[in-house]
Amino acid sequence: MDAKEKALAAHEAWGGKIEVIARCEVKTREDLSVAYTPGVAEPCLKIRDNIDDSYKYTRRHNLVAVITDGTAVLGLGDIGPEAGMPVMEGKCALFKAFADVDAFPLCVKSKDVDEIVRTIELISGSFGGINLEDISAPRCFEIERRLKEVCDIPIFHDDQHGTAVTCAAAMINACRLTGRKLEDIRLCVNGCGAAAISVTKFLMYLGVRNVIMCERFGIVCEGDERLNPAQADMARVTNRAHLTGTLEDAVRGADVFFGLSAPQVLTSDMVATMAPDPMVFAMANPVPEIWPEDAKKGGAAVVGTGRSDYPNQINNVLAFPGIFRGALDVRASDINEEMKMAAAYAIAHVIPDEELTSENIMPAAFDARVINAVAQAVAQAARDSGVARI
Amino acid sequence: MDAKEKALAAHEAWGGKIEVIARCEVKTREDLSVAYTPGVAEPCLKIRDNIDDSYKYTRRHNLVAVITDGTAVLGLGDIGPEAGMPVMEGKCALFKAFADVDAFPLCVKSKDVDEIVRTIELISGSFGGINLEDISAPRCFEIERRLKEVCDIPIFHDDQHGTAVTCAAAMINACRLTGRKLEDIRLCVNGCGAAAISVTKFLMYLGVRNVIMCERFGIVCEGDERLNPAQADMARVTNRAHLTGTLEDAVRGADVFFGLSAPQVLTSDMVATMAPDPMVFAMANPVPEIWPEDAKKGGAAVVGTGRSDYPNQINNVLAFPGIFRGALDVRASDINEEMKMAAAYAIAHVIPDEELTSENIMPAAFDARVINAVAQAVAQAARDSGVARI
């Protein structure tokens, strides 16, 4: 049985990767009279009088919805809402295993932004947070922005922000290792989709100033009519020298290459034109922008990928469980930039100076130190930034 | 600590009556590669090619949403969506405990019928069935009707149909006991709200022909301008003699009184005017239309209530778990009249002739024979009526 057949057989045997169980006994009349009628009327009335009590008397305090419309599932594209559900269920299983967060998978059978926003808004009173997943760009930006405006619970598009936080953690530690400061580096980002834009914005929030982004057609430059609105926004804050040209031109002299793009677009020769001791992050999955061996041939001092079979795996599972754990623990109304920054530094600093090497800039996916470090840092940042409600 | 304080303390200690757990292990890289990327792509692609495979590779085959808008919660009325959630969670706990159905509670923050229908339709691909709960009349009728049109999974408003099925089971056994046929009885229903209308319609589907309904203002009669549209519909199929008057007039000579109305509206003297050996079902809760002692004083041969501290409790928990278990087991596209009829007779016939007495016409809520009897009868009825898909 090959890996694909094994995955299918496992999914069929599981019969679903999540399950809803009862936390109360209902085996006797007495049980029923407490958990159901007539006893249940009491918590109902408390919540009627104070909606915040929904966090006290229902599961909401620990409950996150994992929601997709099925338009950008893994690298498979628009495969439909129901077909996105195995990924949503997997994500929910990870939430529970890593952070003891109850997460429930939902798919929305619409591609209309207004409908998706309204649907999620209307059910948001059932949850303590919303994790958006695998929604195509540029719709994902507007959906998240509008939901943040109308909901009083955290809205978090993991493909953007989970990726941004873990990529930032990698960058922070690569800078620690090579003695650079974020303020001073020259960053080349290849790709200008949702993840690339989110990573770039977040790295700039953390202090990176000198950025060039590249799309398939070349360097992203203000005024280029091929840019979509989100890319045009990025062109206004990056590439202030208005460079044009190809990826080859963009990487020349750069300290960092960050690929969130396509397989095999970077060569050893291109790495050799970068600044001394360059850092290369090749996130295309499963085949990265450049294989780590080839990046090192070109002189890379640090290489990270999304793959678990190479050192320095950059994996969202380091971020989203702890971010939601921390947000739920303080009943945060939002997951803001301060909380994401706290998460990135917390992931990075799980690795103490004495463990930091070019082969070990990222904690492993199953490093047990990560969850508490991230959750505590995020909760503290929520308090400090005024979005904690308890 | 009184009962109310005890219920509150229990709810706070539970921290929610449901929990979402993982059915797959995600403790190693290998686990992750099967349950999540890259393995998860395989079931996604199968479902993309055939949506029916969502029942094979995700939890959908066993998953029901329990949904309210919070407008008619218990007897508390319109207390708001979040405040309805303790009841929804309780219902979900019952689904799991009685039928091993995974049920997930959701509230919708809208009272607009169009919005509620569209919201539920758009998330329906995540579930194998929808249980509507505590939605006020007459909105509940339209919401259910329209959802049945647009969804290919069972839609079931328990306050209507669960009540109808259990009330019908009681009536079936009361007729068995007193040697009557449903076709021959004269039925007086007090109340003309959602539950009363649903019970009446269903009893007529089962064969009852002679029915008089009463509202607060008196006998429901065709042409009365005080009737709302749903009541006017009932006026066209009941009370064919166009009687007018009060409840007192309506019960005179009736074989059965069915109260789905208000406390203490029926007296012993009124029961004494009914046909010989009358049957009295007083469902108002917690204080019934007449106390069983008083009904017997008036000559009632059989008395049933919603209360667990009297014989013959008529409790929805006898119906909804087995109905959904049966529907899910054959992947039914609907819960139709045939399936509800099968459920009513299955509940009734859990009590064999030799156990049937005036104090024992209904199985107890925790009678372990009920779930399988109902589930099997419902599954068979789904097959026979052409709505089973496996």
PDB file of N, CA and C in Angstrom, chain A residues 257-333:
ATOM      1  N   PHE A 257      16.331  35.467   1.128  1.00  0.00           N
ATOM      2  CA  PHE A 257      15.338  35.093   0.127  1.00  0.00           C
ATOM      3  C   PHE A 257      14.202  34.401   0.858  1.00  0.00           C
ATOM      4  N   PHE A 258      12.982  34.887   0.655  1.00  0.00           N
ATOM      5  CA  PHE A 258      11.814  34.216   1.224  1.00  0.00           C
ATOM      6  C   PHE A 258      10.903  33.800   0.085  1.00  0.00           C
ATOM      7  N   GLY A 259      10.824  32.504  -0.171  1.00  0.00           N
ATOM      8  CA  GLY A 259       9.973  32.024  -1.258  1.00  0.00           C
ATOM      9  C   GLY A 259       8.637  31.533  -0.735  1.00  0.00           C
ATOM     10  N   LEU A 260       7.552  32.091  -1.240  1.00  0.00           N
ATOM     11  CA  LEU A 260       6.197  31.576  -0.967  1.00  0.00           C
ATOM     12  C   LEU A 260       5.543  31.510  -2.335  1.00  0.00           C
ATOM     13  N   SER A 261       6.121  30.640  -3.174  1.00  0.00           N
ATOM     14  CA  SER A 261       5.817  30.753  -4.586  1.00  0.00           C
ATOM     15  C   SER A 261       5.724  29.391  -5.264  1.00  0.00           C
ATOM     16  N   ALA A 262       6.755  28.995  -5.982  1.00  0.00           N
ATOM     17  CA  ALA A 262       6.659  27.812  -6.838  1.00  0.00           C
ATOM     18  C   ALA A 262       7.942  26.994  -6.757  1.00  0.00           C
ATOM     19  N   PRO A 263       7.874  25.713  -7.115  1.00  0.00           N
ATOM     20  CA  PRO A 263       9.047  24.852  -7.024  1.00  0.00           C
ATOM     21  C   PRO A 263      10.190  25.318  -7.932  1.00  0.00           C
ATOM     22  N   GLN A 264      11.418  25.187  -7.423  1.00  0.00           N
ATOM     23  CA  GLN A 264      12.609  25.239  -8.275  1.00  0.00           C
ATOM     24  C   GLN A 264      12.781  26.524  -9.055  1.00  0.00           C
ATOM     25  N   VAL A 265      12.462  27.658  -8.444  1.00  0.00           N
ATOM     26  CA  VAL A 265      12.635  28.914  -9.171  1.00  0.00           C
ATOM     27  C   VAL A 265      13.946  29.624  -8.802  1.00  0.00           C
ATOM     28  N   LEU A 266      14.624  29.125  -7.761  1.00  0.00           N
ATOM     29  CA  LEU A 266      15.883  29.743  -7.326  1.00  0.00           C
ATOM     30  C   LEU A 266      17.024  28.759  -7.593  1.00  0.00           C
ATOM     31  N   THR A 267      18.142  29.269  -8.096  1.00  0.00           N
ATOM     32  CA  THR A 267      19.280  28.392  -8.409  1.00  0.00           C
ATOM     33  C   THR A 267      20.448  28.693  -7.462  1.00  0.00           C
ATOM     34  N   SER A 268      21.395  27.742  -7.409  1.00  0.00           N
ATOM     35  CA  SER A 268      22.617  27.950  -6.616  1.00  0.00           C
ATOM     36  C   SER A 268      23.335  29.211  -7.084  1.00  0.00           C
ATOM     37  N   ASP A 269      23.369  29.406  -8.384  1.00  0.00           N
ATOM     38  CA  ASP A 269      24.061  30.578  -8.924  1.00  0.00           C
ATOM     39  C   ASP A 269      23.430  31.872  -8.436  1.00  0.00           C
ATOM     40  N   MET A 270      22.092  31.865  -8.349  1.00  0.00           N
ATOM     41  CA  MET A 270      21.423  33.072  -7.856  1.00  0.00           C
ATOM     42  C   MET A 270      21.744  33.296  -6.387  1.00  0.00           C
ATOM     43  N   VAL A 271      21.777  32.219  -5.598  1.00  0.00           N
ATOM     44  CA  VAL A 271      22.138  32.353  -4.183  1.00  0.00           C
ATOM     45  C   VAL A 271      23.540  32.946  -4.046  1.00  0.00           C
ATOM     46  N   ALA A 272      24.425  32.523  -4.964  1.00  0.00           N
ATOM     47  CA  ALA A 272      25.815  33.000  -4.906  1.00  0.00           C
ATOM     48  C   ALA A 272      25.926  34.506  -5.128  1.00  0.00           C
ATOM     49  N   THR A 273      24.889  35.119  -5.720  1.00  0.00           N
ATOM     50  CA  THR A 273      24.934  36.587  -5.948  1.00  0.00           C
ATOM     51  C   THR A 273      24.383  37.373  -4.768  1.00  0.00           C
ATOM     52  N   MET A 274      23.859  36.667  -3.752  1.00  0.00           N
ATOM     53  CA  MET A 274      23.269  37.356  -2.595  1.00  0.00           C
ATOM     54  C   MET A 274      24.371  37.922  -1.705  1.00  0.00           C
ATOM     55  N   ALA A 275      24.014  38.645  -0.644  1.00  0.00           N
ATOM     56  CA  ALA A 275      24.983  39.188   0.313  1.00  0.00           C
ATOM     57  C   ALA A 275      25.728  38.030   0.989  1.00  0.00           C
ATOM     58  N   PRO A 276      26.865  38.289   1.633  1.00  0.00           N
ATOM     59  CA  PRO A 276      27.581  37.212   2.322  1.00  0.00           C
ATOM     60  C   PRO A 276      26.694  36.524   3.366  1.00  0.00           C
ATOM     61  N   ASP A 277      26.888  35.219   3.560  1.00  0.00           N
ATOM     62  CA  ASP A 277      26.106  34.426   4.522  1.00  0.00           C
ATOM     63  C   ASP A 277      24.596  34.634   4.359  1.00  0.00           C
ATOM     64  N   PRO A 278      24.065  34.429   3.194  1.00  0.00           N
ATOM     65  CA  PRO A 278      22.635  34.716   2.997  1.00  0.00           C
ATOM     66  C   PRO A 278      21.748  33.684   3.671  1.00  0.00           C
ATOM     67  N   MET A 279      20.500  34.088   3.906  1.00  0.00           N
ATOM     68  CA  MET A 279      19.495  33.208   4.519  1.00  0.00           C
ATOM     69  C   MET A 279      18.459  32.893   3.440  1.00  0.00           C
ATOM     70  N   VAL A 280      18.145  31.618   3.307  1.00  0.00           N
ATOM     71  CA  VAL A 280      17.228  31.194   2.244  1.00  0.00           C
ATOM     72  C   VAL A 280      16.064  30.414   2.857  1.00  0.00           C
ATOM     73  N   PHE A 281      14.866  30.910   2.667  1.00  0.00           N
ATOM     74  CA  PHE A 281      13.664  30.209   3.137  1.00  0.00           C
ATOM     75  C   PHE A 281      12.801  29.871   1.924  1.00  0.00           C
ATOM     76  N   ALA A 282      12.663  28.584   1.689  1.00  0.00           N
ATOM     77  CA  ALA A 282      12.013  28.109   0.461  1.00  0.00           C
ATOM     78  C   ALA A 282      10.770  27.318   0.876  1.00  0.00           C
ATOM     79  N   MET A 283       9.607  27.994   0.895  1.00  0.00           N
ATOM     80  CA  MET A 283       8.411  27.437   1.522  1.00  0.00           C
ATOM     81  C   MET A 283       7.493  26.660   0.575  1.00  0.00           C
ATOM     82  N   ALA A 284       7.751  26.701  -0.734  1.00  0.00           N
ATOM     83  CA  ALA A 284       6.893  25.946  -1.650  1.00  0.00           C
ATOM     84  C   ALA A 284       6.897  24.476  -1.214  1.00  0.00           C
ATOM     85  N   ASN A 285       5.743  23.847  -1.289  1.00  0.00           N
ATOM     86  CA  ASN A 285       5.587  22.506  -0.723  1.00  0.00           C
ATOM     87  C   ASN A 285       4.824  21.628  -1.702  1.00  0.00           C
ATOM     88  N   PRO A 286       5.184  20.392  -1.933  1.00  0.00           N
ATOM     89  CA  PRO A 286       6.308  19.676  -1.309  1.00  0.00           C
ATOM     90  C   PRO A 286       7.665  19.988  -1.933  1.00  0.00           C
ATOM     91  N   VAL A 287       7.710  20.554  -3.144  1.00  0.00           N
ATOM     92  CA  VAL A 287       9.010  20.844  -3.760  1.00  0.00           C
ATOM     93  C   VAL A 287       9.326  22.323  -3.561  1.00  0.00           C
ATOM     94  N   PRO A 288      10.388  22.615  -2.809  1.00  0.00           N
ATOM     95  CA  PRO A 288      10.676  24.010  -2.470  1.00  0.00           C
ATOM     96  C   PRO A 288      11.260  24.807  -3.650  1.00  0.00           C
ATOM     97  N   GLU A 289      11.363  26.100  -3.483  1.00  0.00           N
ATOM     98  CA  GLU A 289      11.923  26.985  -4.501  1.00  0.00           C
ATOM     99  C   GLU A 289      13.346  26.568  -4.851  1.00  0.00           C
ATOM    100  N   ILE A 290      14.061  26.035  -3.876  1.00  0.00           N
ATOM    101  CA  ILE A 290      15.401  25.486  -4.098  1.00  0.00           C
ATOM    102  C   ILE A 290      15.614  24.400  -3.047  1.00  0.00           C
ATOM    103  N   TRP A 291      16.235  23.292  -3.440  1.00  0.00           N
ATOM    104  CA  TRP A 291      16.530  22.258  -2.441  1.00  0.00           C
ATOM    105  C   TRP A 291      17.615  22.757  -1.493  1.00  0.00           C
ATOM    106  N   PRO A 292      17.559  22.422  -0.232  1.00  0.00           N
ATOM    107  CA  PRO A 292      18.559  22.909   0.732  1.00  0.00           C
ATOM    108  C   PRO A 292      20.001  22.631   0.294  1.00  0.00           C
ATOM    109  N   GLU A 293      20.253  21.454  -0.286  1.00  0.00           N
ATOM    110  CA  GLU A 293      21.615  21.150  -0.742  1.00  0.00           C
ATOM    111  C   GLU A 293      22.104  22.201  -1.734  1.00  0.00           C
ATOM    112  N   ASP A 294      21.211  22.551  -2.668  1.00  0.00           N
ATOM    113  CA  ASP A 294      21.587  23.505  -3.713  1.00  0.00           C
ATOM    114  C   ASP A 294      21.778  24.907  -3.143  1.00  0.00           C
ATOM    115  N   ALA A 295      20.936  25.250  -2.153  1.00  0.00           N
ATOM    116  CA  ALA A 295      21.083  26.571  -1.534  1.00  0.00           C
ATOM    117  C   ALA A 295      22.443  26.673  -0.852  1.00  0.00           C
ATOM    118  N   LYS A 296      22.830  25.591  -0.197  1.00  0.00           N
ATOM    119  CA  LYS A 296      24.131  25.615   0.491  1.00  0.00           C
ATOM    120  C   LYS A 296      25.283  25.665  -0.497  1.00  0.00           C
ATOM    121  N   LYS A 297      25.099  24.964  -1.634  1.00  0.00           N
ATOM    122  CA  LYS A 297      26.108  25.029  -2.694  1.00  0.00           C
ATOM    123  C   LYS A 297      26.346  26.480  -3.106  1.00  0.00           C
ATOM    124  N   GLY A 298      25.276  27.258  -3.102  1.00  0.00           N
ATOM    125  CA  GLY A 298      25.388  28.672  -3.479  1.00  0.00           C
ATOM    126  C   GLY A 298      25.911  29.550  -2.351  1.00  0.00           C
ATOM    127  N   GLY A 299      26.117  28.931  -1.169  1.00  0.00           N
ATOM    128  CA  GLY A 299      26.704  29.703  -0.068  1.00  0.00           C
ATOM    129  C   GLY A 299      25.742  30.093   1.040  1.00  0.00           C
ATOM    130  N   ALA A 300      24.510  29.561   1.028  1.00  0.00           N
ATOM    131  CA  ALA A 300      23.541  29.937   2.056  1.00  0.00           C
ATOM    132  C   ALA A 300      24.053  29.546   3.448  1.00  0.00           C
ATOM    133  N   ALA A 301      23.927  30.479   4.413  1.00  0.00           N
ATOM    134  CA  ALA A 301      24.350  30.211   5.786  1.00  0.00           C
ATOM    135  C   ALA A 301      23.257  29.489   6.562  1.00  0.00           C
ATOM    136  N   VAL A 302      22.007  29.767   6.225  1.00  0.00           N
ATOM    137  CA  VAL A 302      20.853  29.148   6.884  1.00  0.00           C
ATOM    138  C   VAL A 302      19.815  28.837   5.817  1.00  0.00           C
ATOM    139  N   VAL A 303      19.230  27.644   5.918  1.00  0.00           N
ATOM    140  CA  VAL A 303      18.160  27.292   4.970  1.00  0.00           C
ATOM    141  C   VAL A 303      16.975  26.729   5.752  1.00  0.00           C
ATOM    142  N   GLY A 304      15.782  27.216   5.445  1.00  0.00           N
ATOM    143  CA  GLY A 304      14.558  26.646   6.035  1.00  0.00           C
ATOM    144  C   GLY A 304      13.566  26.310   4.944  1.00  0.00           C
ATOM    145  N   THR A 305      12.733  25.283   5.198  1.00  0.00           N
ATOM    146  CA  THR A 305      11.691  24.899   4.235  1.00  0.00           C
ATOM    147  C   THR A 305      10.419  24.522   5.008  1.00  0.00           C
ATOM    148  N   GLY A 306       9.402  24.119   4.274  1.00  0.00           N
ATOM    149  CA  GLY A 306       8.197  23.606   4.915  1.00  0.00           C
ATOM    150  C   GLY A 306       8.264  22.111   5.166  1.00  0.00           C
ATOM    151  N   ARG A 307       9.356  21.489   4.795  1.00  0.00           N
ATOM    152  CA  ARG A 307       9.441  20.029   4.829  1.00  0.00           C
ATOM    153  C   ARG A 307       9.946  19.509   6.170  1.00  0.00           C
ATOM    154  N   SER A 308       9.358  18.393   6.580  1.00  0.00           N
ATOM    155  CA  SER A 308       9.746  17.820   7.870  1.00  0.00           C
ATOM    156  C   SER A 308      11.003  16.961   7.763  1.00  0.00           C
ATOM    157  N   ASP A 309      11.450  16.662   6.528  1.00  0.00           N
ATOM    158  CA  ASP A 309      12.612  15.783   6.364  1.00  0.00           C
ATOM    159  C   ASP A 309      13.917  16.568   6.177  1.00  0.00           C
ATOM    160  N   TYR A 310      13.861  17.888   6.361  1.00  0.00           N
ATOM    161  CA  TYR A 310      15.067  18.713   6.370  1.00  0.00           C
ATOM    162  C   TYR A 310      15.086  19.493   7.683  1.00  0.00           C
ATOM    163  N   PRO A 311      16.256  19.961   8.102  1.00  0.00           N
ATOM    164  CA  PRO A 311      16.294  20.801   9.301  1.00  0.00           C
ATOM    165  C   PRO A 311      15.501  22.099   9.080  1.00  0.00           C
ATOM    166  N   ASN A 312      15.146  22.752  10.167  1.00  0.00           N
ATOM    167  CA  ASN A 312      14.514  24.086  10.120  1.00  0.00           C
ATOM    168  C   ASN A 312      13.173  24.072   9.392  1.00  0.00           C
ATOM    169  N   GLN A 313      12.308  23.115   9.767  1.00  0.00           N
ATOM    170  CA  GLN A 313      10.972  23.117   9.182  1.00  0.00           C
ATOM    171  C   GLN A 313      10.171  24.306   9.724  1.00  0.00           C
ATOM    172  N   ILE A 314       9.567  25.029   8.822  1.00  0.00           N
ATOM    173  CA  ILE A 314       8.732  26.173   9.191  1.00  0.00           C
ATOM    174  C   ILE A 314       7.281  25.721   9.050  1.00  0.00           C
ATOM    175  N   ASN A 315       6.654  25.435  10.198  1.00  0.00           N
ATOM    176  CA  ASN A 315       5.372  24.731  10.213  1.00  0.00           C
ATOM    177  C   ASN A 315       4.361  25.531  11.047  1.00  0.00           C
ATOM    178  N   ASN A 316       3.211  25.837  10.451  1.00  0.00           N
ATOM    179  CA  ASN A 316       2.189  26.624  11.159  1.00  0.00           C
ATOM    180  C   ASN A 316       1.762  26.018  12.489  1.00  0.00           C
ATOM    181  N   VAL A 317       1.953  24.705  12.640  1.00  0.00           N
ATOM    182  CA  VAL A 317       1.498  24.070  13.869  1.00  0.00           C
ATOM    183  C   VAL A 317       2.257  24.610  15.091  1.00  0.00           C
ATOM    184  N   LEU A 318       3.371  25.286  14.841  1.00  0.00           N
ATOM    185  CA  LEU A 318       4.080  25.955  15.928  1.00  0.00           C
ATOM    186  C   LEU A 318       3.323  27.181  16.416  1.00  0.00           C
ATOM    187  N   ALA A 319       2.456  27.719  15.565  1.00  0.00           N
ATOM    188  CA  ALA A 319       1.831  29.011  15.882  1.00  0.00           C
ATOM    189  C   ALA A 319       0.363  28.918  16.278  1.00  0.00           C
ATOM    190  N   PHE A 320      -0.505  28.382  15.379  1.00  0.00           N
ATOM    191  CA  PHE A 320      -1.949  28.569  15.604  1.00  0.00           C
ATOM    192  C   PHE A 320      -2.468  27.939  16.900  1.00  0.00           C
ATOM    193  N   PRO A 321      -1.957  26.770  17.344  1.00  0.00           N
ATOM    194  CA  PRO A 321      -2.540  26.242  18.590  1.00  0.00           C
ATOM    195  C   PRO A 321      -2.282  27.165  19.787  1.00  0.00           C
ATOM    196  N   GLY A 322      -1.060  27.628  19.923  1.00  0.00           N
ATOM    197  CA  GLY A 322      -0.725  28.492  21.052  1.00  0.00           C
ATOM    198  C   GLY A 322      -1.357  29.862  20.948  1.00  0.00           C
ATOM    199  N   ILE A 323      -1.479  30.369  19.723  1.00  0.00           N
ATOM    200  CA  ILE A 323      -2.100  31.689  19.546  1.00  0.00           C
ATOM    201  C   ILE A 323      -3.554  31.643  20.015  1.00  0.00           C
ATOM    202  N   PHE A 324      -4.304  30.611  19.586  1.00  0.00           N
ATOM    203  CA  PHE A 324      -5.705  30.523  20.031  1.00  0.00           C
ATOM    204  C   PHE A 324      -5.801  30.162  21.516  1.00  0.00           C
ATOM    205  N   ARG A 325      -4.896  29.300  21.990  1.00  0.00           N
ATOM    206  CA  ARG A 325      -4.916  28.974  23.418  1.00  0.00           C
ATOM    207  C   ARG A 325      -4.771  30.250  24.247  1.00  0.00           C
ATOM    208  N   GLY A 326      -3.794  31.062  23.882  1.00  0.00           N
ATOM    209  CA  GLY A 326      -3.575  32.303  24.613  1.00  0.00           C
ATOM    210  C   GLY A 326      -4.750  33.261  24.496  1.00  0.00           C
ATOM    211  N   ALA A 327      -5.291  33.367  23.278  1.00  0.00           N
ATOM    212  CA  ALA A 327      -6.419  34.283  23.052  1.00  0.00           C
ATOM    213  C   ALA A 327      -7.642  33.835  23.854  1.00  0.00           C
ATOM    214  N   LEU A 328      -7.941  32.526  23.842  1.00  0.00           N
ATOM    215  CA  LEU A 328      -9.100  32.025  24.588  1.00  0.00           C
ATOM    216  C   LEU A 328      -8.895  32.178  26.088  1.00  0.00           C
ATOM    217  N   ASP A 329      -7.656  31.951  26.545  1.00  0.00           N
ATOM    218  CA  ASP A 329      -7.394  32.000  27.990  1.00  0.00           C
ATOM    219  C   ASP A 329      -7.715  33.362  28.596  1.00  0.00           C
ATOM    220  N   VAL A 330      -7.579  34.419  27.800  1.00  0.00           N
ATOM    221  CA  VAL A 330      -7.888  35.754  28.324  1.00  0.00           C
ATOM    222  C   VAL A 330      -9.134  36.328  27.655  1.00  0.00           C
ATOM    223  N   ARG A 331      -9.886  35.457  26.964  1.00  0.00           N
ATOM    224  CA  ARG A 331     -11.106  35.863  26.270  1.00  0.00           C
ATOM    225  C   ARG A 331     -10.865  37.100  25.408  1.00  0.00           C
ATOM    226  N   ALA A 332      -9.800  37.036  24.604  1.00  0.00           N
ATOM    227  CA  ALA A 332      -9.436  38.186  23.769  1.00  0.00           C
ATOM    228  C   ALA A 332     -10.538  38.475  22.755  1.00  0.00           C
ATOM    229  N   SER A 333     -10.740  39.743  22.442  1.00  0.00           N
ATOM    230  CA  SER A 333     -11.739  40.129  21.449  1.00  0.00           C
ATOM    231  C   SER A 333     -11.151  40.122  20.047  1.00  0.00           C
TER     232      SER A 333
END
